[in-house]
């Protein structure tokens, strides 16, 4: 089936460092090593992995903030990995970035109005100052902030609000693709939920395509349609989020999912703990890069690097020699059934936050104490 | 953890903090508003809450690690290690700290001194409290490294922190904290800076060491998943108040406080994705803007005038206390859409 792709990476390689010379040795860091992926128009695509797996580098290559060592990136079918000048500037209008840290990614000396209006100055110079102010007010309302905030400075806002400002800034140029590098991981759970909902609403209402980089598998499950799991610069598994979470086929994906402490899981029934730590990307293991930590590794894994291959269903791909022989079992613990009273309590909470009218059946004189 | 009066006389109690009220200099509001915690032998108590809820300040105040003169304590009593301390006038003696009560921190890199070897740093804790020679201290350090699962301990002794990975540094911190066989370990977000696979290893390690030594553990975290994984009892904090506390099963299977319910609804689930996440509206107010009474009331969808009066933390089920006028909600509140 041919899909309508918005961005596509073909065999992208990004290495840092040149290996040094005879006077000084400096290792080549193989941050991304042969990654191909396809993002369809209108979907939310997630890239997940632990620190050092190359997911942020990959995002920066897709964004053309870095140029790949080899391989190509196609945006709307056009090669963009070597674009420069005016072509690059118009590309920037089409794709925008949301950064992880809302504290360091906003210039503290600029007002919110200036921060959000800045992309407009660059990408829509034809707007008058008045029109620009209106557009900024519009954008702020869209991300759930008040238009009056335009005159304030970033330090006056909480983390969640700052992330909203960052989102408004990304939306200013009217992009079709937004890449978020850990867009919610610096936020507290209660605020994180607000921002996740906001991103979901925006992508639906504005027809945006989102590429989300994250390490939190719960967030990914919630936000994304399809997911790619990375380990040491390579994609080890990809597929629809549902498929990858309910029937992971790569041993690393299984281990990753099993490592997450969940509210439903009983204590001590975690199925597997991956041993050891991720090797350095400047000296990755030969063959399958996961073989040093894999409980199923065999001789072949040390020498031959497995390619991504179809795993049963349409979209599901896995890079493992032995995925068919590894038992296919669910690794996520099911949440135990809640009692009726607790179920009712959660429903009350949800309805009340959705704007329901709250009536207190208890008057003050009889209140519990 | 204090759950009714019957437990306070329990001989297994290692640490009892009661009614800690703390205010930072120059502020008009208390940062901690009557925090009580009890830890029993072999028990893991998790203090859970979001940034600014006072969970770390509680631990720092317990250990007397807040900068001198930065805070005033207007009420508070600490019963630990055979001492009964009135925290308003005295603090934990330094010979207890790192000896009978030890602490590990979130950032293992910034808590280790980059210019000393691992062996020296663990050995220092031993020399300081147990005395003996440097060789004995290094032997002890090596034994501890072995115990926390570091391969080649004798080689690691002479290495520097930058030569270790994040997970290994956290193991070194744990080795250092446990070198003097403390009765109580306070762990402040010990796994937050680590990847999930490494986090799982560290949680396993803390659990194993608890089983081996019977130490009591206070674990401070913002991650409900970690709580479910390791806690025996849980205290949920918001704005410097403990709003709900109880046995881990009770808190997760029968949450009562609107904040606890909100947190659980807002957490993206691995197993059961729903359309939209429920949220906790608004953000945590600053200390200066903290409301009187129940401090959650400005964000609570069920709050009324009555919440201006602080609800007492009182028992709602066995091993389960909650501070909400309207608990249980399904009985006392109805919502019409």
XYZ file of C-alpha atoms in Angstrom:
706
model
C 0.000 0.000 0.000
C 1.343 3.411 -0.959
C 1.037 6.015 1.719
C 1.059 9.775 1.484
C 4.410 10.566 3.075
C 5.374 13.935 4.468
C 8.909 13.121 5.516
C 11.082 10.137 4.787
C 14.555 9.180 5.904
C 16.510 6.825 3.693
C 19.475 5.065 5.217
C 20.491 8.115 7.250
C 23.911 7.955 8.901
C 25.235 10.624 11.240
C 28.690 10.259 12.723
C 30.399 12.830 14.915
C 34.137 13.309 15.131
C 36.726 12.479 12.516
C 38.686 9.807 14.304
C 41.497 12.222 15.135
C 44.960 12.024 13.583
C 48.338 10.567 14.517
C 48.758 13.194 17.243
C 45.439 12.768 18.966
C 42.919 10.037 18.969
C 39.277 11.075 19.030
C 36.679 8.390 18.564
C 33.998 8.575 15.888
C 30.610 8.570 17.587
C 28.169 6.614 15.470
C 25.067 8.413 16.711
C 22.752 7.340 13.905
C 23.817 4.412 11.778
C 21.579 3.568 8.864
C 18.052 4.583 9.777
C 15.161 4.557 7.330
C 11.711 5.668 8.294
C 8.570 7.048 6.730
C 6.175 9.473 8.341
C 2.700 9.725 6.853
C 0.808 12.956 6.500
C -1.427 13.694 9.479
C -0.162 10.977 11.802
C 1.745 11.209 15.044
C 4.961 9.258 14.760
C 7.066 8.501 17.804
C 10.728 7.616 18.137
C 11.541 6.008 21.450
C 14.726 4.824 23.084
C 17.024 5.346 26.040
C 19.606 8.088 26.340
C 22.400 7.667 23.842
C 20.336 5.742 21.306
C 20.544 8.571 18.775
C 16.909 9.649 18.785
C 17.638 13.347 19.290
C 20.344 13.313 16.618
C 17.904 11.681 14.234
C 15.317 14.379 14.989
C 17.866 17.085 14.303
C 18.818 15.465 11.017
C 15.146 15.268 10.002
C 14.803 18.952 10.924
C 17.883 19.825 8.895
C 19.495 21.267 12.010
C 22.260 18.782 11.260
C 23.156 17.406 7.881
C 23.594 13.648 7.628
C 26.989 12.045 7.021
C 25.288 9.970 4.345
C 21.786 9.033 3.312
C 18.972 11.358 2.463
C 15.915 13.006 3.933
C 12.927 13.680 1.706
C 10.345 16.264 2.698
C 7.298 16.119 0.435
C 9.339 13.971 -1.894
C 12.128 16.547 -2.254
C 15.662 15.994 -1.008
C 16.279 18.397 1.864
C 19.430 17.138 3.538
C 21.597 19.515 1.513
C 19.282 22.526 1.199
C 20.691 25.919 2.039
C 19.789 29.587 1.716
C 16.312 30.668 0.662
C 15.167 27.096 0.057
C 16.133 26.205 3.620
C 14.278 29.193 4.983
C 11.078 28.232 3.219
C 11.587 24.678 4.470
C 11.762 26.018 8.025
C 8.321 27.524 7.553
C 6.991 24.054 6.813
C 8.604 22.247 9.726
C 9.138 23.482 13.256
C 10.682 22.179 16.428
C 9.463 22.026 20.031
C 12.294 21.724 22.515
C 12.474 19.772 25.734
C 13.411 22.385 28.260
C 10.962 25.274 28.422
C 13.347 27.096 30.742
C 16.353 27.355 28.475
C 14.649 27.437 25.072
C 12.984 30.828 25.525
C 15.064 34.003 25.499
C 14.547 35.533 28.958
C 14.965 39.067 27.624
C 12.150 38.874 25.088
C 8.478 39.310 25.890
C 6.103 36.516 25.025
C 4.645 38.681 22.255
C 8.085 39.169 20.754
C 8.983 35.479 21.133
C 5.860 34.285 19.369
C 5.948 37.130 16.843
C 9.570 36.560 15.850
C 8.876 33.671 13.446
C 6.194 35.844 11.854
C 8.710 38.617 11.190
C 10.871 36.123 9.343
C 8.275 34.057 7.556
C 5.492 36.588 7.049
C 7.234 39.958 6.631
C 4.220 41.320 4.774
C 2.192 41.587 8.005
C 1.898 45.012 9.617
C 2.756 45.376 13.298
C -0.950 45.497 14.119
C -1.719 42.356 12.119
C 1.203 40.617 13.755
C -0.069 41.487 17.228
C -3.467 40.075 16.327
C -1.889 36.902 14.991
C 0.152 36.522 18.185
C -2.970 36.967 20.340
C -4.649 34.348 18.206
C -1.796 31.882 18.637
C -1.697 32.411 22.397
C -5.421 31.710 22.658
C -4.960 28.603 20.548
C -2.474 27.137 23.032
C -4.656 28.043 26.007
C -2.927 31.227 27.161
C -4.476 34.652 27.555
C -3.736 37.249 24.881
C -2.706 39.760 27.598
C 0.303 37.563 28.368
C 2.004 38.947 25.264
C 3.549 41.736 27.330
C 5.080 39.463 29.949
C 8.470 37.775 30.168
C 9.146 34.016 30.305
C 10.208 34.028 33.968
C 6.670 34.972 34.957
C 5.357 31.630 33.752
C 5.368 28.084 35.072
C 6.964 25.205 33.164
C 3.694 24.107 31.558
C 2.856 27.623 30.444
C 6.323 28.081 29.001
C 5.951 24.899 27.030
C 2.691 26.333 25.657
C 4.604 29.459 24.616
C 7.142 27.223 22.860
C 4.280 25.490 21.049
C 2.719 28.821 20.025
C 6.100 29.859 18.669
C 6.382 26.661 16.668
C 2.877 27.146 15.258
C 3.488 30.771 14.260
C 4.853 30.113 10.795
C 1.958 27.786 9.967
C 4.016 24.582 9.675
C 2.739 21.259 8.370
C 5.182 19.178 10.393
C 6.214 19.654 14.004
C 9.034 17.691 15.571
C 9.027 17.619 19.364
C 12.134 16.480 21.206
C 10.857 15.276 24.579
C 8.134 17.953 24.534
C 6.585 16.974 27.867
C 9.303 15.202 29.814
C 10.310 18.267 31.852
C 6.758 18.721 33.138
C 4.952 17.375 36.175
C 2.339 14.682 35.562
C -0.689 16.924 36.057
C 0.659 19.603 33.714
C 2.059 17.041 31.290
C -1.461 15.741 30.697
C -2.621 19.246 29.771
C 0.162 19.639 27.197
C -0.382 16.155 25.736
C -4.057 16.945 25.272
C -3.183 20.298 23.705
C -0.811 18.711 21.185
C -3.445 16.110 20.325
C -6.110 18.777 19.783
C -3.806 20.952 17.683
C -2.672 18.160 15.417
C -6.281 17.114 14.849
C -7.698 20.613 14.342
C -4.881 21.951 12.198
C -4.092 18.768 10.329
C -0.519 18.759 11.612
C 1.893 15.873 11.419
C 3.786 15.316 14.656
C 7.056 13.510 15.163
C 7.600 12.994 18.870
C 10.869 11.914 20.424
C 10.482 10.570 23.944
C 11.793 8.128 26.447
C 8.529 7.819 28.365
C 6.676 4.867 26.907
C 3.400 5.827 28.578
C 3.415 9.208 26.871
C 4.188 7.582 23.505
C 1.419 5.045 23.874
C -0.960 7.844 24.500
C 0.077 10.251 21.787
C 1.240 8.332 18.790
C -0.179 6.293 15.939
C 3.061 4.600 14.973
C 6.310 4.108 16.816
C 9.939 3.242 16.083
C 12.168 1.843 18.822
C 15.846 2.781 18.572
C 18.867 1.160 20.144
C 22.411 2.447 19.622
C 21.761 4.327 16.413
C 19.520 1.779 14.719
C 15.818 1.063 14.599
C 15.173 -2.336 16.145
C 11.408 -2.420 15.827
C 8.663 -0.330 14.317
C 4.965 -0.596 13.762
C 1.634 0.736 14.921
C 1.738 1.715 18.564
C -0.954 -0.801 19.427
C 0.948 -3.620 17.748
C 4.347 -2.784 19.239
C 2.969 -2.431 22.765
C 0.705 -5.438 22.819
C 2.940 -7.807 20.920
C 6.551 -6.608 20.971
C 8.830 -8.932 18.985
C 12.328 -7.557 19.552
C 13.982 -8.617 22.837
C 14.967 -4.994 23.500
C 11.417 -3.710 23.099
C 10.221 -6.465 25.408
C 12.835 -5.546 28.006
C 12.104 -1.851 27.713
C 8.380 -2.360 28.208
C 8.956 -4.774 31.057
C 11.286 -2.346 32.855
C 8.668 0.320 33.292
C 7.176 0.349 36.718
C 3.423 0.504 36.234
C 0.663 1.279 38.637
C -1.055 -1.966 37.730
C 1.901 -4.291 38.142
C 2.261 -6.262 41.332
C 5.520 -5.854 43.165
C 8.286 -8.132 42.124
C 6.538 -9.653 39.135
C 8.586 -7.810 36.592
C 9.386 -10.411 33.983
C 12.870 -9.437 32.963
C 15.465 -6.913 33.910
C 17.964 -6.176 31.181
C 21.426 -6.680 32.485
C 24.275 -4.279 32.078
C 24.254 -0.935 30.386
C 24.134 0.432 26.881
C 27.566 0.277 25.235
C 29.106 3.513 24.006
C 28.030 4.647 20.523
C 31.707 5.284 19.756
C 32.459 1.581 20.084
C 29.234 -0.255 19.288
C 29.243 -4.054 19.424
C 29.544 -5.962 16.180
C 26.588 -7.657 14.555
C 23.335 -7.002 16.309
C 24.107 -4.103 18.632
C 21.894 -5.485 21.357
C 23.630 -8.861 21.540
C 25.745 -7.913 24.580
C 22.601 -7.509 26.691
C 20.225 -9.876 24.941
C 19.090 -13.005 26.790
C 18.421 -14.774 23.474
C 21.708 -13.929 21.738
C 23.369 -16.677 19.689
C 26.615 -16.893 17.727
C 25.060 -15.406 14.592
C 24.042 -12.251 16.483
C 27.692 -11.410 17.192
C 28.644 -11.333 13.542
C 25.595 -10.520 11.382
C 23.626 -7.324 11.806
C 19.948 -8.171 11.341
C 17.939 -6.049 8.896
C 14.451 -4.758 9.580
C 12.009 -7.332 8.254
C 8.258 -7.694 8.277
C 6.908 -9.343 11.397
C 3.512 -10.735 10.593
C 1.224 -7.786 10.149
C 1.368 -5.134 7.485
C 3.286 -2.472 9.328
C 5.184 -4.319 11.984
C 8.931 -4.598 11.374
C 11.614 -6.058 13.581
C 15.405 -6.317 13.300
C 16.166 -9.631 14.961
C 17.433 -12.913 13.517
C 15.389 -15.007 15.883
C 12.197 -13.045 16.426
C 10.080 -15.965 15.269
C 11.523 -18.354 17.829
C 11.258 -15.982 20.778
C 7.968 -16.498 22.589
C 5.407 -13.843 21.747
C 3.815 -12.865 25.020
C 2.408 -9.713 26.490
C 4.860 -7.979 28.799
C 2.735 -5.159 30.148
C 0.950 -5.998 33.346
C -2.789 -5.505 33.116
C -4.325 -3.050 35.504
C -6.464 -4.864 38.005
C -10.167 -4.194 37.807
C -11.262 -1.310 40.002
C -14.113 -1.775 42.424
C -17.418 -0.118 41.612
C -16.973 2.625 44.203
C -13.511 3.503 42.911
C -14.717 3.398 39.316
C -17.472 5.824 40.296
C -14.954 8.106 41.967
C -12.760 8.268 38.863
C -15.817 8.921 36.686
C -16.851 11.763 39.004
C -13.429 13.294 38.684
C -13.353 13.021 34.918
C -16.842 14.472 34.543
C -16.086 17.311 36.899
C -12.872 18.260 35.052
C -14.813 18.059 31.778
C -17.040 20.844 33.047
C -19.851 18.956 34.782
C -21.826 20.693 37.532
C -20.757 19.544 40.973
C -23.399 19.156 43.689
C -22.392 18.419 47.238
C -24.751 16.041 48.926
C -23.104 16.648 52.237
C -23.789 19.881 54.047
C -21.180 21.572 56.074
C -22.541 20.688 59.498
C -22.269 16.964 58.838
C -18.986 17.042 56.972
C -16.474 14.426 57.755
C -13.794 15.319 60.194
C 4.011 5.928 58.804
C 1.506 6.925 61.380
C -1.781 5.199 60.855
C -3.901 5.691 63.897
C -2.571 5.494 67.417
C -2.066 1.775 67.723
C 1.156 1.876 65.702
C 2.972 4.656 67.481
C 3.985 2.390 70.339
C 5.193 -0.286 67.933
C 8.755 -1.269 68.799
C 9.532 -1.775 65.095
C 9.300 1.950 64.474
C 12.668 3.306 63.362
C 11.782 6.903 62.685
C 8.824 9.031 63.600
C 8.544 12.589 62.405
C 5.566 14.470 63.691
C 3.926 17.730 62.784
C 6.842 19.382 61.027
C 6.107 23.020 60.196
C 8.832 24.836 58.306
C 9.077 28.275 56.746
C 11.850 29.728 54.626
C 13.288 33.074 55.688
C 11.568 35.986 54.008
C 8.375 34.104 53.216
C 4.966 34.624 54.753
C 3.744 31.076 54.271
C 4.887 27.736 55.621
C 6.561 25.455 53.090
C 5.761 22.406 55.185
C 2.452 22.534 56.934
C 2.377 19.798 59.551
C 4.122 16.820 57.923
C 4.217 13.509 59.822
C 5.924 10.323 58.699
C 6.688 7.019 60.340
C 9.072 4.376 59.095
C 9.176 0.851 60.453
C 11.902 -1.771 60.224
C 12.163 -3.202 56.720
C 9.563 -0.835 55.367
C 9.773 1.307 52.240
C 7.801 4.521 52.652
C 7.301 6.471 49.453
C 6.645 10.184 49.596
C 5.082 11.134 46.289
C 4.125 14.508 44.864
C 4.958 16.987 42.137
C 7.639 19.682 42.103
C 7.199 22.136 44.924
C 5.112 19.887 47.161
C 7.772 19.880 49.866
C 8.859 16.265 49.596
C 12.564 17.041 49.252
C 12.439 19.836 51.828
C 11.023 17.315 54.301
C 14.004 15.020 53.741
C 16.520 17.860 53.874
C 15.002 19.171 57.099
C 15.102 15.677 58.610
C 18.779 15.371 57.801
C 19.533 18.983 58.757
C 20.889 19.610 55.280
C 19.143 22.909 54.615
C 21.571 25.851 54.511
C 22.081 27.226 58.017
C 19.670 30.005 58.840
C 17.612 29.570 55.676
C 14.545 28.230 57.379
C 12.723 28.400 60.679
C 10.971 25.393 62.144
C 8.041 26.366 64.321
C 6.926 22.868 65.200
C 8.245 19.375 64.769
C 9.460 16.373 66.662
C 11.790 13.634 65.460
C 12.035 10.270 67.124
C 14.881 8.250 65.632
C 17.963 6.232 66.592
C 16.988 6.326 70.246
C 16.859 10.107 70.280
C 13.875 12.319 70.762
C 14.613 15.656 69.171
C 12.542 18.786 69.320
C 13.340 20.119 65.854
C 12.408 23.693 66.736
C 15.547 23.987 68.862
C 17.845 21.085 67.973
C 18.735 19.153 64.871
C 20.022 15.728 63.970
C 23.536 15.308 65.448
C 26.106 15.008 62.693
C 27.425 11.718 64.073
C 24.060 10.173 63.124
C 24.060 11.548 59.605
C 25.683 9.241 57.087
C 26.046 6.724 59.872
C 22.686 5.635 61.229
C 20.615 7.697 58.826
C 22.003 7.909 55.307
C 20.826 9.681 52.209
C 21.193 9.300 48.459
C 20.413 12.018 45.958
C 18.970 12.349 42.517
C 22.020 13.465 40.567
C 24.781 10.948 41.177
C 27.259 13.007 39.158
C 26.925 16.201 41.135
C 26.826 14.388 44.471
C 30.187 12.717 43.935
C 33.387 14.710 44.155
C 35.037 14.584 40.717
C 38.559 14.924 42.104
C 38.604 11.971 44.485
C 38.566 8.287 43.658
C 35.543 6.128 44.374
C 37.496 4.272 47.060
C 38.468 7.477 48.863
C 34.919 8.754 48.832
C 33.349 5.598 50.237
C 36.270 5.177 52.621
C 35.817 8.693 53.943
C 32.344 7.851 55.220
C 33.740 4.813 57.016
C 36.741 6.646 58.517
C 34.576 9.520 59.658
C 32.170 7.370 61.653
C 33.929 4.075 62.383
C 37.570 5.143 62.539
C 40.272 2.556 61.777
C 42.962 2.722 59.150
C 42.737 3.766 55.537
C 43.363 0.179 54.422
C 40.452 -1.052 56.511
C 38.257 1.667 55.070
C 39.227 0.718 51.516
C 38.524 -2.949 52.262
C 35.106 -1.957 53.452
C 34.620 0.180 50.334
C 35.506 -2.767 48.135
C 33.108 -5.025 50.005
C 30.343 -2.448 49.555
C 30.992 -2.088 45.816
C 30.701 -5.839 45.505
C 27.444 -5.772 47.392
C 25.832 -3.172 45.149
C 26.694 -5.260 42.115
C 29.675 -3.454 40.613
C 31.965 -5.729 38.626
C 35.746 -5.560 39.308
C 35.381 -3.658 42.593
C 39.124 -3.568 43.311
C 39.731 -1.816 40.002
C 36.816 0.600 40.455
C 38.172 1.704 43.834
C 40.909 3.689 42.163
C 38.729 5.170 39.437
C 37.148 8.610 39.347
C 33.432 9.371 39.010
C 33.727 10.484 35.371
C 34.873 7.008 34.432
C 31.573 5.497 35.525
C 28.169 5.488 33.851
C 25.101 7.054 35.459
C 23.738 3.778 36.774
C 27.108 2.849 38.216
C 27.483 6.210 39.927
C 24.120 5.721 41.575
C 25.342 2.297 42.769
C 28.420 3.996 44.215
C 26.176 6.498 46.023
C 24.197 3.615 47.478
C 27.396 1.827 48.496
C 28.568 4.984 50.230
C 25.253 5.483 52.014
C 25.153 1.887 53.225
C 28.824 1.597 54.191
C 28.040 2.144 57.871
C 24.973 -0.116 57.957
C 22.422 2.642 58.543
C 19.050 1.879 60.076
C 17.358 4.351 57.786
C 18.011 5.233 54.166
C 16.513 8.362 52.673
C 16.503 8.256 48.878
C 15.589 11.465 47.088
C 14.498 10.608 43.524
C 17.271 7.995 43.223
C 16.221 6.817 39.764
C 14.859 9.953 38.121
C 18.030 10.708 36.184
C 18.358 7.126 34.936
C 16.997 5.219 31.951
C 14.179 2.776 32.599
C 16.248 -0.359 32.223
C 18.825 1.015 34.678
C 16.065 2.294 36.956
C 14.691 -1.245 37.150
C 18.140 -2.513 38.197
C 18.491 0.130 40.933
C 14.999 -0.534 42.307
C 15.821 -4.258 42.441
C 19.030 -3.411 44.295
C 17.297 -1.219 46.887
C 14.703 -3.919 47.459
C 17.357 -6.635 47.869
C 19.370 -4.525 50.310
C 16.226 -3.783 52.285
C 15.504 -7.513 52.560
C 19.091 -8.232 53.568
C 19.541 -5.519 56.169
C 16.020 -4.721 57.341
C 16.707 -1.028 56.968
C 13.809 1.372 56.789
C 13.649 3.431 53.612
C 12.067 6.751 52.818
C 11.880 7.088 49.056
C 10.994 10.428 47.576
C 9.659 10.310 44.045
C 7.245 11.908 41.613
C 6.673 8.700 39.670
C 3.593 6.728 40.674
C 4.941 3.740 38.770
C 8.019 3.616 40.986
C 5.782 3.902 44.049
C 3.632 0.963 42.975
C 6.765 -1.025 42.307
C 8.627 -0.582 45.569
C 6.531 1.002 48.333
C 4.974 -0.648 51.354
C 3.293 2.541 52.436
C 2.715 5.797 50.587
C 2.298 9.427 51.586
C 0.906 11.735 48.908
C 1.973 15.350 49.398
C 0.611 18.539 47.929
C 1.695 22.056 48.853
C 3.526 20.998 51.998
C 0.688 18.908 53.365
C 0.254 15.145 53.424
C -3.148 14.787 51.768
C -3.424 11.015 51.758
C -1.420 8.162 53.198
C -1.714 4.453 53.658
C -0.689 0.981 52.549
C 0.347 0.859 48.900
C -2.550 -1.400 47.908
C -5.051 0.939 49.514
C -3.671 4.036 47.804
C -3.650 2.489 44.347
C -6.830 0.436 44.536
C -8.869 2.832 46.618
C -7.573 6.389 46.161
C -9.712 8.914 48.008
C -8.219 12.386 47.742
C -9.145 14.355 44.607
C -5.450 15.122 44.065
C -4.466 11.446 44.152
C -7.330 10.593 41.808
C -6.314 13.479 39.536
C -2.685 12.352 39.414
C -3.668 8.802 38.578
C -6.090 9.935 35.874
C -3.493 12.256 34.354
C -0.835 9.582 34.040
C -0.584 8.136 30.524
C -1.068 4.403 30.864
C 0.857 1.713 29.075
C -1.924 -0.811 29.076
C -5.098 1.093 28.546
C -4.945 4.263 26.490
C -8.010 6.447 26.759
C -9.017 9.141 24.293
C -8.071 12.167 26.336
C -6.190 12.253 29.572
C -8.039 13.686 32.527
C -6.139 16.658 33.885
C -5.529 18.436 37.127
C -6.520 21.988 36.172
C -4.120 24.883 36.699
C -0.645 24.761 38.181
C 0.825 24.563 41.669
C 0.583 28.016 43.291
C 3.770 29.587 44.581
C 4.349 29.474 48.322
C 3.273 33.119 48.614
C -0.039 32.340 46.915
C -0.827 29.114 48.771
C -4.450 29.184 49.903
C -5.365 28.722 53.541
C -7.036 25.510 54.656
C -6.791 22.678 52.159
C -4.009 23.821 49.893
C -5.327 21.842 46.955
C -8.628 23.702 46.921
C -7.666 26.228 44.228
C -7.161 23.372 41.769
C -9.772 20.987 43.103
C -12.908 20.506 41.027
C -14.896 19.565 44.120
C -13.780 22.388 46.427
C -16.276 24.542 48.313
C -16.161 27.298 50.937
C -15.822 24.581 53.548
C -12.354 23.753 52.222
C -11.013 27.036 53.612
C -10.981 25.103 56.838
C -8.196 22.547 56.741
C -9.476 18.978 56.651
C -7.811 16.688 59.186
C -5.912 13.650 58.014
C -8.226 10.959 59.333
C -8.857 7.302 58.816
C -11.242 6.264 56.065
C -10.364 2.575 55.833
C -7.946 0.315 57.677
C -4.378 1.511 56.997
C -5.649 4.457 54.994
C -5.919 8.121 55.993
C -7.156 10.976 53.860
C -7.480 14.729 54.358
C -10.612 15.701 52.454
C -13.967 16.929 53.733
C -15.797 15.158 50.942
C -14.237 11.692 51.025
C -15.539 9.269 49.931
C -16.498 11.290 46.895
C -18.983 8.840 45.401
C -21.112 9.216 48.515
C -20.780 12.927 49.117
C -20.657 14.478 45.679
C -22.599 14.110 42.474
C -21.748 15.507 39.066
C -24.236 16.330 36.359
C -22.952 16.713 32.826
